[in-house]
PDB file of C-alpha atoms in Angstrom:
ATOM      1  CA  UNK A   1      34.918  90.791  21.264  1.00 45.00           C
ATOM      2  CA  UNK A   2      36.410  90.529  17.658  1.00 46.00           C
ATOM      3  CA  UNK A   3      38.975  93.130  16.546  1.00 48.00           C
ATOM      4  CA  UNK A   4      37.664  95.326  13.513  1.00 46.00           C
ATOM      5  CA  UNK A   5      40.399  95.984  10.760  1.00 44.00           C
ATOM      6  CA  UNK A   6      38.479  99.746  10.669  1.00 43.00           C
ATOM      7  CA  UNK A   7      38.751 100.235  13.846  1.00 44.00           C
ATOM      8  CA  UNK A   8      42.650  99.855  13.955  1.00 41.00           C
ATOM      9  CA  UNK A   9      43.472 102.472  11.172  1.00 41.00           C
ATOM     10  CA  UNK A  10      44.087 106.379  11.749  1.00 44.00           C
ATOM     11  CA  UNK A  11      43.360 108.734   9.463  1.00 41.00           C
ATOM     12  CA  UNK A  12      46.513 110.460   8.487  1.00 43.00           C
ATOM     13  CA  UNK A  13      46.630 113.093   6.224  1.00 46.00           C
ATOM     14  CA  UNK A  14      44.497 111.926   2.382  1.00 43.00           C
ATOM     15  CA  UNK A  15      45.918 108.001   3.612  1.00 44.00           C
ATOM     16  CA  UNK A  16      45.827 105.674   6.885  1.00 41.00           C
ATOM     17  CA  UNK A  17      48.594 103.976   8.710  1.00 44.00           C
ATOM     18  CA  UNK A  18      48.031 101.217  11.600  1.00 46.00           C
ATOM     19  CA  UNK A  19      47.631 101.822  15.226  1.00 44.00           C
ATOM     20  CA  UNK A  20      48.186  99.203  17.932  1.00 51.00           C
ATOM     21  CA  UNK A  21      44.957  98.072  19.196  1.00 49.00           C
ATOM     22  CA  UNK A  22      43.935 100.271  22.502  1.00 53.00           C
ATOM     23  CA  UNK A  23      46.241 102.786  22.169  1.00 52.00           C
ATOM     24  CA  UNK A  24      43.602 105.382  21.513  1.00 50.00           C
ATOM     25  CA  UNK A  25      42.116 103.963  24.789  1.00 47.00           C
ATOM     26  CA  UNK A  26      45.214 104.633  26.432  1.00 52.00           C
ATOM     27  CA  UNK A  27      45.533 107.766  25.200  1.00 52.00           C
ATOM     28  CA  UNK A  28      42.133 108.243  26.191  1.00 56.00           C
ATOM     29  CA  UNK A  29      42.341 106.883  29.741  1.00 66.00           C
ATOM     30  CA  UNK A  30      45.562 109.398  29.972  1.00 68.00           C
ATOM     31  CA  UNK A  31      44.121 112.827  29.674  1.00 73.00           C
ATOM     32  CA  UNK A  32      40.610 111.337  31.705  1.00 73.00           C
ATOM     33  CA  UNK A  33      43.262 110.594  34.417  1.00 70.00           C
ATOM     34  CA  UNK A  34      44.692 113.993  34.520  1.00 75.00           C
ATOM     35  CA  UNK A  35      41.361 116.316  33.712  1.00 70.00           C
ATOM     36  CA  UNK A  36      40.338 114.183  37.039  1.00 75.00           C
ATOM     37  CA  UNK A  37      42.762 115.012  39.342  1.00 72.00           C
ATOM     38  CA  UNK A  38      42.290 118.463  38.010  1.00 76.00           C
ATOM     39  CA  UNK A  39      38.387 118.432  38.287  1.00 79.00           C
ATOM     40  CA  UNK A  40      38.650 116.350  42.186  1.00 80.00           C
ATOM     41  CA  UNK A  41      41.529 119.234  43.264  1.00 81.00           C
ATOM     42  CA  UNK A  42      39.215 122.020  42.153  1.00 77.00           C
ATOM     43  CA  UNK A  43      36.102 120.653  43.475  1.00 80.00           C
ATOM     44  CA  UNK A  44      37.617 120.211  47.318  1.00 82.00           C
ATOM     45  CA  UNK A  45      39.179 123.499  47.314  1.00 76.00           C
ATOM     46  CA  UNK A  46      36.047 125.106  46.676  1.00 79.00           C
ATOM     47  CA  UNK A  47      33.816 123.129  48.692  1.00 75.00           C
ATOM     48  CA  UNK A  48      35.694 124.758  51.858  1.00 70.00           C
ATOM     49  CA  UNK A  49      35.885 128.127  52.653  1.00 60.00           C
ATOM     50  CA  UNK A  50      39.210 129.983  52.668  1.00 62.00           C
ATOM     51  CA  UNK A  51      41.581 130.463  55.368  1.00 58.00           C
ATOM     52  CA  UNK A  52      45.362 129.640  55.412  1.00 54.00           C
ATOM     53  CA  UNK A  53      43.666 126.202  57.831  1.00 59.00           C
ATOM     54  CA  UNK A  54      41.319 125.275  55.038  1.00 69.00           C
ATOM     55  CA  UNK A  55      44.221 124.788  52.785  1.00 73.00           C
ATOM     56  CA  UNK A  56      45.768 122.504  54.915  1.00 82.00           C
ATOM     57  CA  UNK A  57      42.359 120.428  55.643  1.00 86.00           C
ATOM     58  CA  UNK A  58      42.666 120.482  51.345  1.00 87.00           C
ATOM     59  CA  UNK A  59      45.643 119.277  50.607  1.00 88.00           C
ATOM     60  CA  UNK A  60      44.899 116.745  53.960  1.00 91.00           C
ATOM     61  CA  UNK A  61      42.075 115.077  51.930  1.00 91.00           C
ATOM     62  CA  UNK A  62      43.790 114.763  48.863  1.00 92.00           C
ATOM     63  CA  UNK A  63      46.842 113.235  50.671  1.00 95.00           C
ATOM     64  CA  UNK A  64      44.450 110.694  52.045  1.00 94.00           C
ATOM     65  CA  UNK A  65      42.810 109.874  49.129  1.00 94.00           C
ATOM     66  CA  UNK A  66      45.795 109.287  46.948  1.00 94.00           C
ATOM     67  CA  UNK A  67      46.947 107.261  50.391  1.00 97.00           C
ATOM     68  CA  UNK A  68      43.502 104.464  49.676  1.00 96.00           C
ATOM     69  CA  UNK A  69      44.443 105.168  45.687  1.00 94.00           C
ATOM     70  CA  UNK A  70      48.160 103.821  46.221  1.00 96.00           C
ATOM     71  CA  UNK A  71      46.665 100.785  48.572  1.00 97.00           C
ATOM     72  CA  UNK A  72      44.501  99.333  45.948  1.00 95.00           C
ATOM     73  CA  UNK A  73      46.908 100.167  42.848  1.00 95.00           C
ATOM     74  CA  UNK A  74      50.146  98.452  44.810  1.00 96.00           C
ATOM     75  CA  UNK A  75      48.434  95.279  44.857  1.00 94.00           C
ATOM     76  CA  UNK A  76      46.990  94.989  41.645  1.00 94.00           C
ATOM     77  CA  UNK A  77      51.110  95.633  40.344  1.00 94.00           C
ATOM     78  CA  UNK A  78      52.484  93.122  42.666  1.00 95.00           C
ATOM     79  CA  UNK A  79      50.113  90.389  42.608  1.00 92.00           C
ATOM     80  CA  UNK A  80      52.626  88.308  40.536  1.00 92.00           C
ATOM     81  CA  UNK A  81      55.625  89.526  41.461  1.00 91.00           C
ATOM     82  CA  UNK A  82      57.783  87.788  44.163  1.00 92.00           C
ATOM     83  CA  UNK A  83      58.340  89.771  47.295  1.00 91.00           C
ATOM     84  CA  UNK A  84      61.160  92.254  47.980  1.00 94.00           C
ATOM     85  CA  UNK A  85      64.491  91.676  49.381  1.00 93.00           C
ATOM     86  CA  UNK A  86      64.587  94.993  50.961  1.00 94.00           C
ATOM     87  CA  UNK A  87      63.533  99.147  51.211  1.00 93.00           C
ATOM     88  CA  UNK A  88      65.845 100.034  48.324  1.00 94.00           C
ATOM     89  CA  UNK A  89      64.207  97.074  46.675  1.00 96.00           C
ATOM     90  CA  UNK A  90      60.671  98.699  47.441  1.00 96.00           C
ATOM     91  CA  UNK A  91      62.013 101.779  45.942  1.00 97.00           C
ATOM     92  CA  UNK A  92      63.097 100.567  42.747  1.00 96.00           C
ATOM     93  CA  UNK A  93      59.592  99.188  42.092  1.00 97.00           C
ATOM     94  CA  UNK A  94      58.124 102.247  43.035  1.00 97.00           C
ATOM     95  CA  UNK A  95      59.970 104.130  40.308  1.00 97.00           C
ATOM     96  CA  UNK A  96      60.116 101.944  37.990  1.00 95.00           C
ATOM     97  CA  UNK A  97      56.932 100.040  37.632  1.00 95.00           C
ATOM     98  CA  UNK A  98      54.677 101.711  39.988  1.00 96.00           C
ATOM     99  CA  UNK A  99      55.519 105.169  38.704  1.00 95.00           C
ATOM    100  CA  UNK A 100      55.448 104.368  34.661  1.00 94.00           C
ATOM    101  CA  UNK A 101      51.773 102.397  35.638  1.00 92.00           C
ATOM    102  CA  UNK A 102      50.494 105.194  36.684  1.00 91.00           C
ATOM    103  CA  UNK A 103      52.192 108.139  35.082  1.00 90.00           C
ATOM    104  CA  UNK A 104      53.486 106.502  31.736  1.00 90.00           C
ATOM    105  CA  UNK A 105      57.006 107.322  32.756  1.00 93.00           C
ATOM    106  CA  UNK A 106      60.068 106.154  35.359  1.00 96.00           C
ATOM    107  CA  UNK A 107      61.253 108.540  37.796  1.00 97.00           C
ATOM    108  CA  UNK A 108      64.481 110.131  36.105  1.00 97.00           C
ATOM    109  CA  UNK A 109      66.138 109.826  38.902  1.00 97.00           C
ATOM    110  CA  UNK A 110      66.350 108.049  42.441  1.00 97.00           C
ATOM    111  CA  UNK A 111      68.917 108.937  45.454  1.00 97.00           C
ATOM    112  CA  UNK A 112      69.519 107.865  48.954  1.00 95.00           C
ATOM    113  CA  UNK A 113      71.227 108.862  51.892  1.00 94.00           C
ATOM    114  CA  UNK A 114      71.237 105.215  52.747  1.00 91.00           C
ATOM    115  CA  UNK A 115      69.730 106.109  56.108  1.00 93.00           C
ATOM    116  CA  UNK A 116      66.309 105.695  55.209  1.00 92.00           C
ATOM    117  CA  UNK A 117      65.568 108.947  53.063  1.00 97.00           C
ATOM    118  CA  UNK A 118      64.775 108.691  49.628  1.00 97.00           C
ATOM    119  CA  UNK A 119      64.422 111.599  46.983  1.00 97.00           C
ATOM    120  CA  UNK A 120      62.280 110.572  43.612  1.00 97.00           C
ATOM    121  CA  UNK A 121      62.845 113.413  40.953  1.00 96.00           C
ATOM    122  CA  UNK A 122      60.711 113.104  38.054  1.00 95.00           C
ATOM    123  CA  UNK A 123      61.915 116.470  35.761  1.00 93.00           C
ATOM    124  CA  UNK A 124      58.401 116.626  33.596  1.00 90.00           C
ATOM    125  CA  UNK A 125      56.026 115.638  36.276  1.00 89.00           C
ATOM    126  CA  UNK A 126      52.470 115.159  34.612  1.00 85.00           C
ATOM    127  CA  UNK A 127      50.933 116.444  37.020  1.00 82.00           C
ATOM    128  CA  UNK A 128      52.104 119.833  36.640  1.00 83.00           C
ATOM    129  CA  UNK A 129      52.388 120.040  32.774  1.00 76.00           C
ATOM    130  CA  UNK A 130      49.085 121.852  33.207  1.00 72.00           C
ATOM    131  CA  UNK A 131      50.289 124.207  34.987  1.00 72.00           C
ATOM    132  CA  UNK A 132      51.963 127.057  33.037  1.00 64.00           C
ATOM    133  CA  UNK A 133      55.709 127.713  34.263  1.00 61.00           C
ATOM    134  CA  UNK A 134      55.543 130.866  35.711  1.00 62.00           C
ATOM    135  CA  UNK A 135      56.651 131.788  39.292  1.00 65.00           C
ATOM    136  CA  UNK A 136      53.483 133.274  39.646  1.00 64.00           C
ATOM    137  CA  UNK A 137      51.568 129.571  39.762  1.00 71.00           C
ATOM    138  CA  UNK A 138      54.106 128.194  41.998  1.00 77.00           C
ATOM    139  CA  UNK A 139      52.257 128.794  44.982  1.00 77.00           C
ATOM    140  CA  UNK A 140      49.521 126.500  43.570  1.00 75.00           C
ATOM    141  CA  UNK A 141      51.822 123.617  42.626  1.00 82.00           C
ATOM    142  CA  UNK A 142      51.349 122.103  46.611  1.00 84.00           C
ATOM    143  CA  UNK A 143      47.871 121.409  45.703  1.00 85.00           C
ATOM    144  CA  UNK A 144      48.632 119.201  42.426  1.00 86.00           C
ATOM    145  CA  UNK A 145      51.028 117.327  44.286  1.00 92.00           C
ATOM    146  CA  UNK A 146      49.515 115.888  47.675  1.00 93.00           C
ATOM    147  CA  UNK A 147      47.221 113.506  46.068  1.00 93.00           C
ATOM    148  CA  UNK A 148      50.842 111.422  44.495  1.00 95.00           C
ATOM    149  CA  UNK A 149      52.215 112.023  48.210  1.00 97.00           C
ATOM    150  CA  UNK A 150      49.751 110.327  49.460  1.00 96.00           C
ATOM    151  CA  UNK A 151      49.935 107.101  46.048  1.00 96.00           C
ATOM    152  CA  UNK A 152      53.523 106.953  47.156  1.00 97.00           C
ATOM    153  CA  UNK A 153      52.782 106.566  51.203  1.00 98.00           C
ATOM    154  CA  UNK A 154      49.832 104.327  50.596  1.00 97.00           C
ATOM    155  CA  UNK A 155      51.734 102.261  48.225  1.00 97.00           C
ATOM    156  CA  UNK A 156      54.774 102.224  50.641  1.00 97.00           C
ATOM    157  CA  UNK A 157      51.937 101.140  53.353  1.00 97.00           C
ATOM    158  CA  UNK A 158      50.345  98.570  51.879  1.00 96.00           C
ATOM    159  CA  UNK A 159      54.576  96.873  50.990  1.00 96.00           C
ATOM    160  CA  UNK A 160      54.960  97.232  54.902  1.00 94.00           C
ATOM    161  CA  UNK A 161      56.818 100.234  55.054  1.00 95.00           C
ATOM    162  CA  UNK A 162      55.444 103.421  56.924  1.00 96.00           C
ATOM    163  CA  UNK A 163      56.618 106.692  55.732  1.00 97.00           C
ATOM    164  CA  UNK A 164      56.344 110.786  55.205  1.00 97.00           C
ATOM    165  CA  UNK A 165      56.291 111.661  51.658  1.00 97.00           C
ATOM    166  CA  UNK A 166      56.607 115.129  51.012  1.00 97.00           C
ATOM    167  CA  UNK A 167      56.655 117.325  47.649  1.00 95.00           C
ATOM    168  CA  UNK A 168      58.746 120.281  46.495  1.00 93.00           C
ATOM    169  CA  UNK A 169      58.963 122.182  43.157  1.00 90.00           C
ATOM    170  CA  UNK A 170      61.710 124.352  42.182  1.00 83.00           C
ATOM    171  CA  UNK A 171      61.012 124.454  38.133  1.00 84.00           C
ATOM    172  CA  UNK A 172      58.000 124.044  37.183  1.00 82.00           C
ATOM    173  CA  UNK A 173      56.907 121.291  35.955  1.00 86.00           C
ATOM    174  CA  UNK A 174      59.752 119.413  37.449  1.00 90.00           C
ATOM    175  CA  UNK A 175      59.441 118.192  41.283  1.00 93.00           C
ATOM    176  CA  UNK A 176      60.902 116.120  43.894  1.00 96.00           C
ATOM    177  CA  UNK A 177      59.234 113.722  46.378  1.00 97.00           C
ATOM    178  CA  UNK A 178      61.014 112.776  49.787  1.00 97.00           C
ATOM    179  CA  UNK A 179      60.470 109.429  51.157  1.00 98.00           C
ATOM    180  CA  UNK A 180      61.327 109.537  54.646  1.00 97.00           C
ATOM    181  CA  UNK A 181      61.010 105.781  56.229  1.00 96.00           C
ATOM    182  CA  UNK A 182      59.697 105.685  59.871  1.00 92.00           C
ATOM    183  CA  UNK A 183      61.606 102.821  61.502  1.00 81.00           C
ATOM    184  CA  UNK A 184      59.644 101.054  64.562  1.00 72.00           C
TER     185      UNK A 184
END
């Protein structure tokens, strides 16, 4: 397919001024991505009647979807990459490159007890940018995050490491993920 000089320009203002090629795709593929997970979280938590259980079974299936999610995505970002030295090395990758290819972003910060528990803190967590900061909605922000648990776990799976990811928010939209490792 030929690139078309119209195509590339933005209107701006009366005048235009280039654009990369794609990046309205990108932006586009961005906010698709995140009305998604919006539309896929809405849709199972109706779909089951509510009880205190049902909200478990919920947040179960997104877990386990984001768990097959994270499978395929790990391999299509390591296909060319050699393989790790180690967990920490694992880690890295996962906030660095697994993280900003799905989220645009690194985690802001990574720390370890060196013992095989990891804590990923990303302070503007896309996820929950929708949601609006009050403490009201805080009791809602469970549900936005199981779906990355489960990215993380599956991604940590399918890299040969088993694991329990869990979530917590304290601000919104900041949150922290723990990455437990389960050692055989």
């Amino acid at each position: 397919m030929q690139h078309n000089k119209r195509n590339s320009r933005k209107r701006k203002g009366n005048g235009f001024h280039d654009v990369e090629p794609g990046e309205g795709a990108r932006m586009a593929d961005e906010a698709l991505f995140e009305f998604l997970h919006m539309e896929v979280i809405s849709y199972i938590f109706k779909s089951i009647e509510k009880d205190d259980s049902d909200n478990g079974k919920c947040t179960a299936k997104l877990e386990g979807m984001g768990f097959r999610v994270g499978q395929g995505l790990v391999e299509r970002f390591t296909r060319d990459i050699p393989r790790f030295k180690d967990e920490l090395d694992i880690m890295k990758f996962v906030c660095k490159d697994f993280w900003a290819g799905i989220f645009k972003k690194q985690i802001d910060n990574l720390r370890t007890n060196h013992q095989g528990v990891y804590v990923l803190q990303d302070n503007r967590f896309r996820l929950l940018t929708q949601i609006s900061a009050g403490k009201q909605y805080m009791e809602h922000a469970p549900k936005f995050l199981a779906f990355t648990c489960g990215l993380v776990r599956g991604a940590l799976s399918n890299l040969g490491v088993n694991s329990i990811v869990t979530a917590e928010v304290s601000l919104l939209p900041a949150c922290k993920f723990q990455v437990m490792m389960q050692r055989v």
